[in-house]
Every structure is written in structure tokens, then in C-alpha cells.
């Protein structure tokens, strides 16, 4: 919009071909950008502002074209009147564009706040899951370590019991698992049985 207005002003003041080419170029860009804006009736503030900008831009482009035609026809009164009308529309459109930018900034700020809340919730959730998994891992390690060391500790205590008092009074160990520790316990019980047999 600013470039179109500037090139129009330059053409009307100097009637240079460069300014006229720039004017048509920026007019085409504006026309292409119009299709992005809403053109349907709505009750949403930002969409309504978009629609107003679109209508004013269409009107602005037709008035600027009339001003250029009047300048080519050397109708000073007409292109002066049209230029003043263009300037007035330009000012109105800037106000509407500024208003739309503010509205979109507010919407984007709300979206940003919502996104930040979601990210914070995700962080808390991830940290909670990490803490639960860590605690479960520690518990599993303690249980697995206990399952391995407890039979060995019991075996060691029985061996000390045999060395401290008479082997005949020591009961054999209970075999709980059918693994390497179970095999060692079975061998220990056989050894205890053999010692008792030798003593008898």
C-alpha cells in the first residue's frame, strides 16, 4: 500500500514512466494479496476488519486508476480530486491495517500462552514419568540384587553356624530357586549331610 501510494504520488508529480511502471507493479502485488483477505460476511472482528480492508483496497485501486487516467488526459482538476480521495482512503486503510495487526497480535499472544501452558504441562508430565520410571528401576535393581545376595548371605551364615557349633545340630538350607545359587545350596546341603555322616 505504501509503495503503491508513493509511486502514484511520484507519477502524478513528475509523469515519469519509471513511477508509472512501479505503480502498476505494486497495484498487481496488492491485487494478488487481496485474495488472501476475507470477503465473506462474518461476526469475527478480525475477519470483519479483513473484509473492510479488502473492500477499501478495491475502491482505492479503482480511484488510483482514475487518477492516473485523469493525469494522462491532462485533467488537472480531476486527478487532483482523485488524488485527494486516494490519500484519504490511504489514511483510512492504514488505520484498519494497524487495527488488524493489533488484533492478530492479541490472538497470537493468546495462542502463544496456550502453547506455553501445553509445553509446561508436557514438561511436568515427562518429569513425572521419568521420576516414576527411575524409582521403578531402583526398586527392580534392589529386588534383583536382594534375590541374588540373600541366598548367598544365608549360605554364609550357615557356614559360620557349622564352624561355631556342632554340624549335627545345623539344619540343611531350603532350596528356593533352581539356578546357580540353588545348585550351590544343593552342594552345600550335600556337604553338610556328608559331614554329619562322617561324624556319625
mmCIF file of N, CA and C in Angstrom, residues 34-117:
data_model
loop_
_atom_site.group_PDB
_atom_site.id
_atom_site.type_symbol
_atom_site.label_atom_id
_atom_site.label_comp_id
_atom_site.label_asym_id
_atom_site.label_seq_id
_atom_site.Cartn_x
_atom_site.Cartn_y
_atom_site.Cartn_z
ATOM 1 N N UNK A 34 -4.984 -9.368 -2.200
ATOM 2 C CA UNK A 34 -6.387 -9.215 -1.799
ATOM 3 C C UNK A 34 -7.081 -10.556 -1.614
ATOM 4 N N UNK A 35 -6.705 -11.561 -2.425
ATOM 5 C CA UNK A 35 -7.398 -12.853 -2.388
ATOM 6 C C UNK A 35 -7.160 -13.590 -1.073
ATOM 7 N N UNK A 36 -6.134 -13.197 -0.333
ATOM 8 C CA UNK A 36 -5.865 -13.826 0.966
ATOM 9 C C UNK A 36 -6.857 -13.321 2.012
ATOM 10 N N UNK A 37 -7.324 -12.085 1.832
ATOM 11 C CA UNK A 37 -8.215 -11.468 2.819
ATOM 12 C C UNK A 37 -9.643 -12.007 2.693
ATOM 13 N N UNK A 38 -10.333 -12.004 3.825
ATOM 14 C CA UNK A 38 -11.714 -12.483 3.873
ATOM 15 C C UNK A 38 -12.632 -11.581 3.050
ATOM 16 N N UNK A 39 -13.587 -12.203 2.341
ATOM 17 C CA UNK A 39 -14.550 -11.429 1.556
ATOM 18 C C UNK A 39 -15.990 -11.803 1.911
ATOM 19 N N UNK A 40 -16.155 -12.646 2.937
ATOM 20 C CA UNK A 40 -17.481 -13.125 3.309
ATOM 21 C C UNK A 40 -17.990 -12.389 4.538
ATOM 22 N N UNK A 41 -19.322 -12.219 4.651
ATOM 23 C CA UNK A 41 -19.877 -11.606 5.875
ATOM 24 C C UNK A 41 -19.556 -12.482 7.092
ATOM 25 N N UNK A 42 -19.201 -11.844 8.197
ATOM 26 C CA UNK A 42 -18.810 -12.590 9.393
ATOM 27 C C UNK A 42 -19.052 -11.751 10.629
ATOM 28 N N UNK A 43 -19.050 -12.396 11.801
ATOM 29 C CA UNK A 43 -19.188 -11.645 13.050
ATOM 30 C C UNK A 43 -17.877 -11.635 13.841
ATOM 31 N N UNK A 44 -16.820 -12.239 13.259
ATOM 32 C CA UNK A 44 -15.495 -12.207 13.890
ATOM 33 C C UNK A 44 -14.836 -10.866 13.597
ATOM 34 N N UNK A 45 -14.305 -10.235 14.634
ATOM 35 C CA UNK A 45 -13.750 -8.882 14.496
ATOM 36 C C UNK A 45 -12.624 -8.821 13.472
ATOM 37 N N UNK A 46 -11.673 -9.751 13.578
ATOM 38 C CA UNK A 46 -10.524 -9.706 12.669
ATOM 39 C C UNK A 46 -10.946 -9.984 11.226
ATOM 40 N N UNK A 47 -11.865 -10.939 11.030
ATOM 41 C CA UNK A 47 -12.339 -11.261 9.678
ATOM 42 C C UNK A 47 -13.135 -10.095 9.096
ATOM 43 N N UNK A 48 -13.881 -9.402 9.946
ATOM 44 C CA UNK A 48 -14.644 -8.229 9.502
ATOM 45 C C UNK A 48 -13.696 -7.104 9.097
ATOM 46 N N UNK A 49 -12.631 -6.925 9.865
ATOM 47 C CA UNK A 49 -11.622 -5.910 9.529
ATOM 48 C C UNK A 49 -10.943 -6.256 8.208
ATOM 49 N N UNK A 50 -10.635 -7.549 8.016
ATOM 50 C CA UNK A 50 -10.056 -8.005 6.745
ATOM 51 C C UNK A 50 -10.978 -7.673 5.580
ATOM 52 N N UNK A 51 -12.261 -7.940 5.767
ATOM 53 C CA UNK A 51 -13.241 -7.678 4.702
ATOM 54 C C UNK A 51 -13.294 -6.176 4.375
ATOM 55 N N UNK A 52 -13.276 -5.343 5.413
ATOM 56 C CA UNK A 52 -13.290 -3.888 5.210
ATOM 57 C C UNK A 52 -12.038 -3.431 4.461
ATOM 58 N N UNK A 53 -10.884 -3.991 4.850
ATOM 59 C CA UNK A 53 -9.628 -3.641 4.167
ATOM 60 C C UNK A 53 -9.708 -4.051 2.700
ATOM 61 N N UNK A 54 -10.246 -5.229 2.452
ATOM 62 C CA UNK A 54 -10.354 -5.708 1.069
ATOM 63 C C UNK A 54 -11.237 -4.779 0.241
ATOM 64 N N UNK A 55 -12.391 -4.411 0.790
ATOM 65 C CA UNK A 55 -13.316 -3.524 0.054
ATOM 66 C C UNK A 55 -12.673 -2.154 -0.180
ATOM 67 N N UNK A 56 -12.015 -1.631 0.871
ATOM 68 C CA UNK A 56 -11.374 -0.317 0.715
ATOM 69 C C UNK A 56 -10.232 -0.380 -0.296
ATOM 70 N N UNK A 57 -9.496 -1.496 -0.305
ATOM 71 C CA UNK A 57 -8.390 -1.646 -1.256
ATOM 72 C C UNK A 57 -8.911 -1.693 -2.682
ATOM 73 N N UNK A 58 -9.995 -2.432 -2.897
ATOM 74 C CA UNK A 58 -10.599 -2.473 -4.237
ATOM 75 C C UNK A 58 -11.024 -1.078 -4.675
ATOM 76 N N UNK A 59 -11.638 -0.333 -3.760
ATOM 77 C CA UNK A 59 -12.067 1.040 -4.051
ATOM 78 C C UNK A 59 -10.849 1.938 -4.300
ATOM 79 N N UNK A 60 -9.818 1.748 -3.440
ATOM 80 C CA UNK A 60 -8.582 2.539 -3.565
ATOM 81 C C UNK A 60 -7.935 2.330 -4.943
ATOM 82 N N UNK A 61 -7.845 1.079 -5.378
ATOM 83 C CA UNK A 61 -7.221 0.779 -6.668
ATOM 84 C C UNK A 61 -8.010 1.384 -7.834
ATOM 85 N N UNK A 62 -9.339 1.367 -7.726
ATOM 86 C CA UNK A 62 -10.149 1.966 -8.809
ATOM 87 C C UNK A 62 -9.980 3.489 -8.833
ATOM 88 N N UNK A 63 -9.869 4.112 -7.655
ATOM 89 C CA UNK A 63 -9.682 5.569 -7.584
ATOM 90 C C UNK A 63 -8.294 5.947 -8.099
ATOM 91 N N UNK A 64 -7.264 5.153 -7.736
ATOM 92 C CA UNK A 64 -5.914 5.457 -8.238
ATOM 93 C C UNK A 64 -5.852 5.322 -9.754
ATOM 94 N N UNK A 65 -6.551 4.320 -10.290
ATOM 95 C CA UNK A 65 -6.593 4.143 -11.752
ATOM 96 C C UNK A 65 -7.262 5.347 -12.417
ATOM 97 N N UNK A 66 -8.323 5.850 -11.781
ATOM 98 C CA UNK A 66 -8.999 7.038 -12.312
ATOM 99 C C UNK A 66 -8.078 8.253 -12.264
ATOM 100 N N UNK A 67 -7.260 8.362 -11.195
ATOM 101 C CA UNK A 67 -6.318 9.487 -11.069
ATOM 102 C C UNK A 67 -5.249 9.414 -12.152
ATOM 103 N N UNK A 68 -4.741 8.192 -12.420
ATOM 104 C CA UNK A 68 -3.724 8.015 -13.466
ATOM 105 C C UNK A 68 -4.314 8.354 -14.832
ATOM 106 N N UNK A 69 -5.550 7.907 -15.082
ATOM 107 C CA UNK A 69 -6.216 8.209 -16.367
ATOM 108 C C UNK A 69 -6.422 9.706 -16.535
ATOM 109 N N UNK A 70 -6.818 10.392 -15.433
ATOM 110 C CA UNK A 70 -7.023 11.844 -15.492
ATOM 111 C C UNK A 70 -5.702 12.567 -15.747
ATOM 112 N N UNK A 71 -4.609 12.051 -15.165
ATOM 113 C CA UNK A 71 -3.295 12.658 -15.375
ATOM 114 C C UNK A 71 -2.873 12.497 -16.836
ATOM 115 N N UNK A 72 -3.114 11.311 -17.397
ATOM 116 C CA UNK A 72 -2.790 11.088 -18.808
ATOM 117 C C UNK A 72 -3.620 12.004 -19.713
ATOM 118 N N UNK A 73 -4.883 12.225 -19.306
ATOM 119 C CA UNK A 73 -5.750 13.121 -20.093
ATOM 120 C C UNK A 73 -5.528 14.588 -19.781
ATOM 121 N N UNK A 74 -4.570 14.864 -18.898
ATOM 122 C CA UNK A 74 -4.191 16.237 -18.521
ATOM 123 C C UNK A 74 -5.348 17.013 -17.903
ATOM 124 N N UNK A 75 -6.204 16.276 -17.196
ATOM 125 C CA UNK A 75 -7.324 16.895 -16.484
ATOM 126 C C UNK A 75 -6.875 17.144 -15.047
ATOM 127 N N UNK A 76 -6.330 18.334 -14.834
ATOM 128 C CA UNK A 76 -5.698 18.658 -13.555
ATOM 129 C C UNK A 76 -6.695 18.607 -12.409
ATOM 130 N N UNK A 77 -7.867 19.189 -12.596
ATOM 131 C CA UNK A 77 -8.887 19.211 -11.537
ATOM 132 C C UNK A 77 -9.283 17.789 -11.136
ATOM 133 N N UNK A 78 -9.471 16.912 -12.139
ATOM 134 C CA UNK A 78 -9.928 15.541 -11.885
ATOM 135 C C UNK A 78 -8.864 14.726 -11.142
ATOM 136 N N UNK A 79 -7.607 14.758 -11.647
ATOM 137 C CA UNK A 79 -6.605 13.920 -10.980
ATOM 138 C C UNK A 79 -6.247 14.479 -9.608
ATOM 139 N N UNK A 80 -6.369 15.804 -9.414
ATOM 140 C CA UNK A 80 -6.138 16.376 -8.075
ATOM 141 C C UNK A 80 -7.208 15.888 -7.102
ATOM 142 N N UNK A 81 -8.480 15.918 -7.561
ATOM 143 C CA UNK A 81 -9.590 15.450 -6.715
ATOM 144 C C UNK A 81 -9.439 13.954 -6.405
ATOM 145 N N UNK A 82 -9.083 13.194 -7.442
ATOM 146 C CA UNK A 82 -8.909 11.747 -7.261
ATOM 147 C C UNK A 82 -7.728 11.434 -6.332
ATOM 148 N N UNK A 83 -6.675 12.225 -6.468
ATOM 149 C CA UNK A 83 -5.506 12.003 -5.617
ATOM 150 C C UNK A 83 -5.845 12.275 -4.145
ATOM 151 N N UNK A 84 -6.601 13.337 -3.896
ATOM 152 C CA UNK A 84 -7.016 13.638 -2.519
ATOM 153 C C UNK A 84 -7.883 12.511 -1.957
ATOM 154 N N UNK A 85 -8.739 11.962 -2.822
ATOM 155 C CA UNK A 85 -9.572 10.824 -2.418
ATOM 156 C C UNK A 85 -8.694 9.602 -2.102
ATOM 157 N N UNK A 86 -7.669 9.403 -2.944
ATOM 158 C CA UNK A 86 -6.717 8.304 -2.711
ATOM 159 C C UNK A 86 -6.017 8.479 -1.377
ATOM 160 N N UNK A 87 -5.589 9.708 -1.112
ATOM 161 C CA UNK A 87 -4.876 9.996 0.132
ATOM 162 C C UNK A 87 -5.767 9.721 1.344
ATOM 163 N N UNK A 88 -7.031 10.088 1.231
ATOM 164 C CA UNK A 88 -7.978 9.851 2.327
ATOM 165 C C UNK A 88 -8.189 8.342 2.546
ATOM 166 N N UNK A 89 -8.372 7.602 1.449
ATOM 167 C CA UNK A 89 -8.533 6.151 1.547
ATOM 168 C C UNK A 89 -7.259 5.500 2.110
ATOM 169 N N UNK A 90 -6.128 6.014 1.680
ATOM 170 C CA UNK A 90 -4.833 5.501 2.160
ATOM 171 C C UNK A 90 -4.739 5.644 3.682
ATOM 172 N N UNK A 91 -5.133 6.798 4.208
ATOM 173 C CA UNK A 91 -5.097 7.020 5.656
ATOM 174 C C UNK A 91 -6.057 6.078 6.390
ATOM 175 N N UNK A 92 -7.282 5.941 5.853
ATOM 176 C CA UNK A 92 -8.256 5.031 6.467
ATOM 177 C C UNK A 92 -7.729 3.588 6.481
ATOM 178 N N UNK A 93 -7.164 3.185 5.349
ATOM 179 C CA UNK A 93 -6.679 1.816 5.239
ATOM 180 C C UNK A 93 -5.533 1.544 6.216
ATOM 181 N N UNK A 94 -4.661 2.537 6.385
ATOM 182 C CA UNK A 94 -3.572 2.364 7.354
ATOM 183 C C UNK A 94 -4.105 2.143 8.765
ATOM 184 N N UNK A 95 -5.165 2.878 9.116
ATOM 185 C CA UNK A 95 -5.786 2.713 10.442
ATOM 186 C C UNK A 95 -6.352 1.298 10.580
ATOM 187 N N UNK A 96 -7.037 0.835 9.539
ATOM 188 C CA UNK A 96 -7.632 -0.509 9.574
ATOM 189 C C UNK A 96 -6.548 -1.598 9.619
ATOM 190 N N UNK A 97 -5.484 -1.400 8.842
ATOM 191 C CA UNK A 97 -4.392 -2.381 8.827
ATOM 192 C C UNK A 97 -3.708 -2.424 10.198
ATOM 193 N N UNK A 98 -3.497 -1.263 10.789
ATOM 194 C CA UNK A 98 -2.908 -1.199 12.131
ATOM 195 C C UNK A 98 -3.804 -1.920 13.140
ATOM 196 N N UNK A 99 -5.117 -1.687 13.021
ATOM 197 C CA UNK A 99 -6.082 -2.337 13.912
ATOM 198 C C UNK A 99 -6.058 -3.852 13.736
ATOM 199 N N UNK A 100 -6.002 -4.315 12.475
ATOM 200 C CA UNK A 100 -5.956 -5.754 12.198
ATOM 201 C C UNK A 100 -4.670 -6.374 12.748
ATOM 202 N N UNK A 101 -3.556 -5.674 12.579
ATOM 203 C CA UNK A 101 -2.281 -6.176 13.114
ATOM 204 C C UNK A 101 -2.339 -6.325 14.629
ATOM 205 N N UNK A 102 -2.942 -5.335 15.296
ATOM 206 C CA UNK A 102 -3.084 -5.415 16.753
ATOM 207 C C UNK A 102 -3.960 -6.590 17.158
ATOM 208 N N UNK A 103 -5.066 -6.784 16.434
ATOM 209 C CA UNK A 103 -5.983 -7.894 16.727
ATOM 210 C C UNK A 103 -5.282 -9.238 16.552
ATOM 211 N N UNK A 104 -4.526 -9.359 15.455
ATOM 212 C CA UNK A 104 -3.813 -10.613 15.211
ATOM 213 C C UNK A 104 -2.701 -10.822 16.233
ATOM 214 N N UNK A 105 -2.076 -9.736 16.660
ATOM 215 C CA UNK A 105 -1.049 -9.841 17.697
ATOM 216 C C UNK A 105 -1.650 -10.364 19.000
ATOM 217 N N UNK A 106 -2.853 -9.852 19.346
ATOM 218 C CA UNK A 106 -3.533 -10.334 20.562
ATOM 219 C C UNK A 106 -3.859 -11.819 20.435
ATOM 220 N N UNK A 107 -4.392 -12.223 19.267
ATOM 221 C CA UNK A 107 -4.716 -13.642 19.051
ATOM 222 C C UNK A 107 -3.471 -14.504 19.130
ATOM 223 N N UNK A 108 -2.388 -14.032 18.511
ATOM 224 C CA UNK A 108 -1.135 -14.791 18.545
ATOM 225 C C UNK A 108 -0.577 -14.876 19.961
ATOM 226 N N UNK A 109 -0.762 -13.803 20.746
ATOM 227 C CA UNK A 109 -0.309 -13.818 22.141
ATOM 228 C C UNK A 109 -1.080 -14.863 22.935
ATOM 229 N N UNK A 110 -2.415 -14.928 22.707
ATOM 230 C CA UNK A 110 -3.231 -15.933 23.389
ATOM 231 C C UNK A 110 -2.802 -17.338 22.970
ATOM 232 N N UNK A 111 -2.577 -17.521 21.668
ATOM 233 C CA UNK A 111 -2.122 -18.826 21.173
ATOM 234 C C UNK A 111 -0.777 -19.190 21.775
ATOM 235 N N UNK A 112 0.103 -18.192 21.899
ATOM 236 C CA UNK A 112 1.422 -18.423 22.479
ATOM 237 C C UNK A 112 1.305 -18.840 23.950
ATOM 238 N N UNK A 113 0.406 -18.152 24.676
ATOM 239 C CA UNK A 113 0.208 -18.504 26.091
ATOM 240 C C UNK A 113 -0.339 -19.930 26.219
ATOM 241 N N UNK A 114 -1.290 -20.277 25.348
ATOM 242 C CA UNK A 114 -1.846 -21.634 25.370
ATOM 243 C C UNK A 114 -0.760 -22.658 25.061
ATOM 244 N N UNK A 115 0.065 -22.350 24.074
ATOM 245 C CA UNK A 115 1.158 -23.249 23.703
ATOM 246 C C UNK A 115 2.152 -23.401 24.860
ATOM 247 N N UNK A 116 2.473 -22.306 25.528
ATOM 248 C CA UNK A 116 3.399 -22.357 26.651
ATOM 249 C C UNK A 116 2.828 -23.187 27.792
ATOM 250 N N UNK A 117 1.505 -23.061 28.049
ATOM 251 C CA UNK A 117 0.875 -23.880 29.088
ATOM 252 C C UNK A 117 0.965 -25.360 28.726
#
